[in-house]
């Protein structure tokens, strides 16, 4: 019997021409890839220097402000690619337009960072129940599953639950995000190291809150890997300033 996922894939291929969903160029090989090699190669990694704990780029050698008050056992946190406009569109399709299979190319970029953390349960950030009902799936769980198929690590979504629905985070300032998330998660007692998996690192407030709960429940160490990372406004302007001075005549 053909597995349902394979059937869905065949239907998808039949309905949709095999073209890259980002640039619409024809995709080669089996025609099974959603994103062409050229578009994947355009995803830019997070360039050093970055903070050893939270992965935030630290241009001009500025001290990191993102993780100053994180619990000492939380980290490292790493992200695979920069959230530029094309990656933003891709994540949007993945999250809101049902393109669950995008988890595969995204996970391929996350897997080396996941391996770097070492032995750990992969724990997807749980979605609020109301949002999960609307969306039908949790994008973080899709990513964790796809990463696990590459690294062979166990996925343990049950280690972390959302205990209350939080209002949407997108328009909140970092401090407000953290207050918004206080006691949003619950975990059972478990000493196994945990690696949180999510799609985008924005301010780190969600990861911080989830990690705090896992550590409170005895997790030996907690890290996180996200697919993309949003640039904080300050870091962006500092980097641009650095770029200007490096290339301007002295
Ligand atoms: Zn493409
Ligand atoms: Zn940091």
GROMACS .gro file of C-alpha atoms and ligand atoms in nm:
model
  252
    1UNK     CA    1   0.000   0.000   0.000
    2UNK     CA    2   0.126   0.344  -0.088
    3UNK     CA    3   0.161   0.570   0.213
    4UNK     CA    4  -0.073   0.867   0.229
    5UNK     CA    5   0.214   1.116   0.215
    6UNK     CA    6   0.337   0.960  -0.110
    7UNK     CA    7  -0.014   0.973  -0.254
    8UNK     CA    8  -0.045   1.338  -0.155
    9UNK     CA    9   0.289   1.404  -0.319
   10UNK     CA   10   0.180   1.241  -0.643
   11UNK     CA   11  -0.142   1.442  -0.649
   12UNK     CA   12   0.055   1.759  -0.580
   13UNK     CA   13   0.293   1.683  -0.867
   14UNK     CA   14   0.001   1.614  -1.097
   15UNK     CA   15  -0.183   1.936  -1.011
   16UNK     CA   16   0.123   2.159  -0.991
   17UNK     CA   17   0.396   2.181  -1.253
   18UNK     CA   18   0.738   2.101  -1.104
   19UNK     CA   19   0.855   2.456  -1.051
   20UNK     CA   20   1.027   2.636  -0.768
   21UNK     CA   21   0.766   2.803  -0.545
   22UNK     CA   22   1.001   3.098  -0.488
   23UNK     CA   23   1.125   3.187  -0.840
   24UNK     CA   24   0.896   2.966  -1.057
   25UNK     CA   25   1.197   2.824  -1.245
   26UNK     CA   26   1.155   2.457  -1.345
   27UNK     CA   27   1.309   2.223  -1.088
   28UNK     CA   28   1.530   1.940  -1.206
   29UNK     CA   29   1.585   1.593  -1.066
   30UNK     CA   30   1.269   1.408  -0.970
   31UNK     CA   31   1.067   1.728  -0.986
   32UNK     CA   32   0.997   1.667  -0.619
   33UNK     CA   33   1.173   1.971  -0.474
   34UNK     CA   34   0.961   2.271  -0.382
   35UNK     CA   35   1.253   2.514  -0.385
   36UNK     CA   36   1.519   2.510  -0.660
   37UNK     CA   37   1.890   2.478  -0.583
   38UNK     CA   38   1.955   2.838  -0.685
   39UNK     CA   39   1.701   2.973  -0.435
   40UNK     CA   40   1.831   2.743  -0.157
   41UNK     CA   41   2.185   2.865  -0.228
   42UNK     CA   42   2.063   3.224  -0.181
   43UNK     CA   43   1.966   3.160   0.180
   44UNK     CA   44   2.238   3.342   0.370
   45UNK     CA   45   2.383   3.189   0.688
   46UNK     CA   46   2.428   3.400   1.001
   47UNK     CA   47   2.775   3.541   0.958
   48UNK     CA   48   3.015   3.564   1.252
   49UNK     CA   49   3.078   3.739   1.477
   50UNK     CA   50   2.772   3.638   1.676
   51UNK     CA   51   2.696   3.586   2.045
   52UNK     CA   52   2.813   3.243   2.167
   53UNK     CA   53   2.497   3.204   2.376
   54UNK     CA   54   2.205   3.336   2.174
   55UNK     CA   55   2.354   3.357   1.825
   56UNK     CA   56   2.270   3.726   1.784
   57UNK     CA   57   2.506   3.895   1.537
   58UNK     CA   58   2.740   4.125   1.727
   59UNK     CA   59   2.883   4.359   1.464
   60UNK     CA   60   3.149   4.606   1.575
   61UNK     CA   61   3.220   4.384   1.875
   62UNK     CA   62   2.922   4.522   2.067
   63UNK     CA   63   2.823   4.320   2.376
   64UNK     CA   64   2.507   4.114   2.327
   65UNK     CA   65   2.195   4.258   2.488
   66UNK     CA   66   1.953   3.990   2.373
   67UNK     CA   67   2.052   3.719   2.621
   68UNK     CA   68   2.181   3.926   2.916
   69UNK     CA   69   1.911   3.792   3.150
   70UNK     CA   70   1.872   3.440   3.012
   71UNK     CA   71   1.903   3.148   3.255
   72UNK     CA   72   2.268   3.026   3.261
   73UNK     CA   73   2.181   2.675   3.139
   74UNK     CA   74   1.999   2.801   2.830
   75UNK     CA   75   2.200   2.796   2.510
   76UNK     CA   76   2.343   2.786   2.263
   77UNK     CA   77   2.067   2.915   2.038
   78UNK     CA   78   2.143   2.907   1.667
   79UNK     CA   79   1.959   2.995   1.349
   80UNK     CA   80   2.033   2.858   1.004
   81UNK     CA   81   1.961   3.154   0.776
   82UNK     CA   82   1.894   3.527   0.776
   83UNK     CA   83   1.531   3.635   0.748
   84UNK     CA   84   1.553   3.838   0.430
   85UNK     CA   85   1.253   3.915   0.211
   86UNK     CA   86   1.266   3.591   0.014
   87UNK     CA   87   1.301   3.378   0.330
   88UNK     CA   88   1.017   3.576   0.489
   89UNK     CA   89   0.788   3.486   0.198
   90UNK     CA   90   0.894   3.124   0.219
   91UNK     CA   91   0.821   3.108   0.593
   92UNK     CA   92   0.484   3.271   0.530
   93UNK     CA   93   0.394   3.001   0.277
   94UNK     CA   94   0.515   2.733   0.516
   95UNK     CA   95   0.314   2.870   0.807
   96UNK     CA   96  -0.004   3.006   0.661
   97UNK     CA   97  -0.051   2.859   0.314
   98UNK     CA   98  -0.028   2.490   0.388
   99UNK     CA   99   0.315   2.420   0.235
  100UNK     CA  100   0.411   2.171   0.505
  101UNK     CA  101   0.663   1.997   0.283
  102UNK     CA  102   0.883   2.309   0.289
  103UNK     CA  103   0.996   2.166   0.623
  104UNK     CA  104   1.231   1.936   0.428
  105UNK     CA  105   1.465   2.193   0.267
  106UNK     CA  106   1.445   2.409   0.580
  107UNK     CA  107   1.539   2.116   0.805
  108UNK     CA  108   1.832   2.030   0.579
  109UNK     CA  109   1.984   2.366   0.669
  110UNK     CA  110   1.906   2.326   1.040
  111UNK     CA  111   2.042   1.972   1.078
  112UNK     CA  112   2.414   2.062   1.115
  113UNK     CA  113   2.331   2.307   1.396
  114UNK     CA  114   2.114   2.045   1.564
  115UNK     CA  115   2.399   1.793   1.547
  116UNK     CA  116   2.637   2.050   1.701
  117UNK     CA  117   2.423   2.061   2.015
  118UNK     CA  118   2.472   1.688   2.074
  119UNK     CA  119   2.239   1.432   2.221
  120UNK     CA  120   1.897   1.583   2.302
  121UNK     CA  121   1.523   1.541   2.263
  122UNK     CA  122   1.391   1.766   1.985
  123UNK     CA  123   1.108   1.971   2.134
  124UNK     CA  124   0.898   2.179   1.893
  125UNK     CA  125   0.756   2.504   2.033
  126UNK     CA  126   0.388   2.420   2.076
  127UNK     CA  127   0.131   2.633   1.897
  128UNK     CA  128  -0.161   2.788   2.083
  129UNK     CA  129  -0.459   2.556   2.046
  130UNK     CA  130  -0.677   2.817   1.874
  131UNK     CA  131  -0.410   2.881   1.612
  132UNK     CA  132  -0.346   2.514   1.560
  133UNK     CA  133  -0.717   2.464   1.492
  134UNK     CA  134  -0.711   2.730   1.223
  135UNK     CA  135  -0.383   2.622   1.065
  136UNK     CA  136  -0.428   2.247   1.098
  137UNK     CA  137  -0.064   2.183   1.185
  138UNK     CA  138   0.220   2.321   1.393
  139UNK     CA  139   0.504   2.441   1.171
  140UNK     CA  140   0.759   2.386   1.449
  141UNK     CA  141   0.650   2.021   1.482
  142UNK     CA  142   0.683   1.977   1.105
  143UNK     CA  143   1.039   2.112   1.124
  144UNK     CA  144   1.130   1.894   1.423
  145UNK     CA  145   1.001   1.586   1.241
  146UNK     CA  146   1.197   1.672   0.925
  147UNK     CA  147   1.515   1.738   1.125
  148UNK     CA  148   1.473   1.408   1.309
  149UNK     CA  149   1.449   1.221   0.978
  150UNK     CA  150   1.795   1.357   0.901
  151UNK     CA  151   1.967   1.334   1.242
  152UNK     CA  152   1.784   1.033   1.387
  153UNK     CA  153   1.713   1.212   1.716
  154UNK     CA  154   1.387   1.158   1.905
  155UNK     CA  155   1.109   1.418   1.874
  156UNK     CA  156   0.928   1.471   2.205
  157UNK     CA  157   0.649   1.724   2.157
  158UNK     CA  158   0.484   1.606   2.479
  159UNK     CA  159   0.767   1.754   2.687
  160UNK     CA  160   0.619   2.101   2.647
  161UNK     CA  161   0.257   2.217   2.645
  162UNK     CA  162   0.094   2.553   2.597
  163UNK     CA  163  -0.112   2.609   2.907
  164UNK     CA  164  -0.271   2.930   2.793
  165UNK     CA  165  -0.329   3.098   2.462
  166UNK     CA  166  -0.129   3.415   2.437
  167UNK     CA  167  -0.231   3.713   2.224
  168UNK     CA  168  -0.033   3.737   1.903
  169UNK     CA  169   0.324   3.852   1.959
  170UNK     CA  170   0.407   4.023   1.635
  171UNK     CA  171   0.324   4.380   1.735
  172UNK     CA  172   0.467   4.370   2.088
  173UNK     CA  173   0.797   4.516   2.207
  174UNK     CA  174   1.047   4.265   2.356
  175UNK     CA  175   0.960   4.336   2.723
  176UNK     CA  176   0.590   4.312   2.648
  177UNK     CA  177   0.645   3.983   2.464
  178UNK     CA  178   0.812   3.833   2.766
  179UNK     CA  179   0.533   3.946   3.001
  180UNK     CA  180   0.282   3.814   2.749
  181UNK     CA  181   0.446   3.470   2.762
  182UNK     CA  182   0.495   3.438   3.139
  183UNK     CA  183   0.379   3.091   3.241
  184UNK     CA  184   0.252   3.018   2.892
  185UNK     CA  185   0.424   2.676   2.891
  186UNK     CA  186   0.418   2.370   3.115
  187UNK     CA  187   0.657   2.074   3.114
  188UNK     CA  188   0.679   1.748   3.306
  189UNK     CA  189   0.982   1.658   3.518
  190UNK     CA  190   1.254   1.535   3.281
  191UNK     CA  191   1.632   1.558   3.305
  192UNK     CA  192   1.706   1.478   2.939
  193UNK     CA  193   1.872   1.759   2.743
  194UNK     CA  194   1.619   1.937   2.522
  195UNK     CA  195   1.668   2.121   2.196
  196UNK     CA  196   1.383   2.358   2.115
  197UNK     CA  197   1.286   2.382   1.748
  198UNK     CA  198   1.105   2.678   1.592
  199UNK     CA  199   1.077   2.850   1.255
  200UNK     CA  200   1.192   3.205   1.330
  201UNK     CA  201   1.393   3.369   1.607
  202UNK     CA  202   1.258   3.721   1.652
  203UNK     CA  203   1.333   3.849   2.002
  204UNK     CA  204   1.390   3.512   2.169
  205UNK     CA  205   1.102   3.572   2.413
  206UNK     CA  206   0.918   3.253   2.321
  207UNK     CA  207   1.231   3.037   2.338
  208UNK     CA  208   1.332   3.200   2.668
  209UNK     CA  209   0.996   3.125   2.825
  210UNK     CA  210   0.990   2.763   2.700
  211UNK     CA  211   1.351   2.701   2.807
  212UNK     CA  212   1.286   2.843   3.153
  213UNK     CA  213   1.003   2.595   3.205
  214UNK     CA  214   1.207   2.295   3.082
  215UNK     CA  215   1.499   2.395   3.306
  216UNK     CA  216   1.263   2.445   3.604
  217UNK     CA  217   1.148   2.086   3.544
  218UNK     CA  218   1.501   1.952   3.562
  219UNK     CA  219   1.627   1.948   3.203
  220UNK     CA  220   2.002   1.906   3.211
  221UNK     CA  221   2.056   2.165   2.938
  222UNK     CA  222   1.835   2.341   2.688
  223UNK     CA  223   1.932   2.490   2.354
  224UNK     CA  224   1.738   2.595   2.047
  225UNK     CA  225   1.769   2.590   1.671
  226UNK     CA  226   1.546   2.796   1.443
  227UNK     CA  227   1.538   2.802   1.064
  228UNK     CA  228   1.556   3.181   1.025
  229UNK     CA  229   1.658   3.477   1.231
  230UNK     CA  230   1.511   3.826   1.215
  231UNK     CA  231   1.764   4.102   1.239
  232UNK     CA  232   1.708   4.333   1.534
  233UNK     CA  233   1.684   4.695   1.416
  234UNK     CA  234   1.988   4.805   1.617
  235UNK     CA  235   2.213   4.523   1.492
  236UNK     CA  236   2.110   4.598   1.134
  237UNK     CA  237   2.196   4.965   1.153
  238UNK     CA  238   2.526   4.893   1.333
  239UNK     CA  239   2.622   4.642   1.064
  240UNK     CA  240   2.535   4.884   0.787
  241UNK     CA  241   2.743   5.151   0.961
  242UNK     CA  242   3.031   4.900   0.982
  243UNK     CA  243   2.999   4.817   0.614
  244UNK     CA  244   3.006   5.183   0.517
  245UNK     CA  245   3.321   5.255   0.720
  246UNK     CA  246   3.496   4.945   0.589
  247UNK     CA  247   3.451   5.045   0.228
  248UNK     CA  248   3.475   5.419   0.254
  249UNK     CA  249   3.810   5.577   0.163
  250UNK     CA  250   4.025   5.646   0.465
  251LIG    ZN1  251   1.395   2.905  -0.722
  252LIG    ZN1  252   2.350   3.686   2.323
   0.00000   0.00000   0.00000
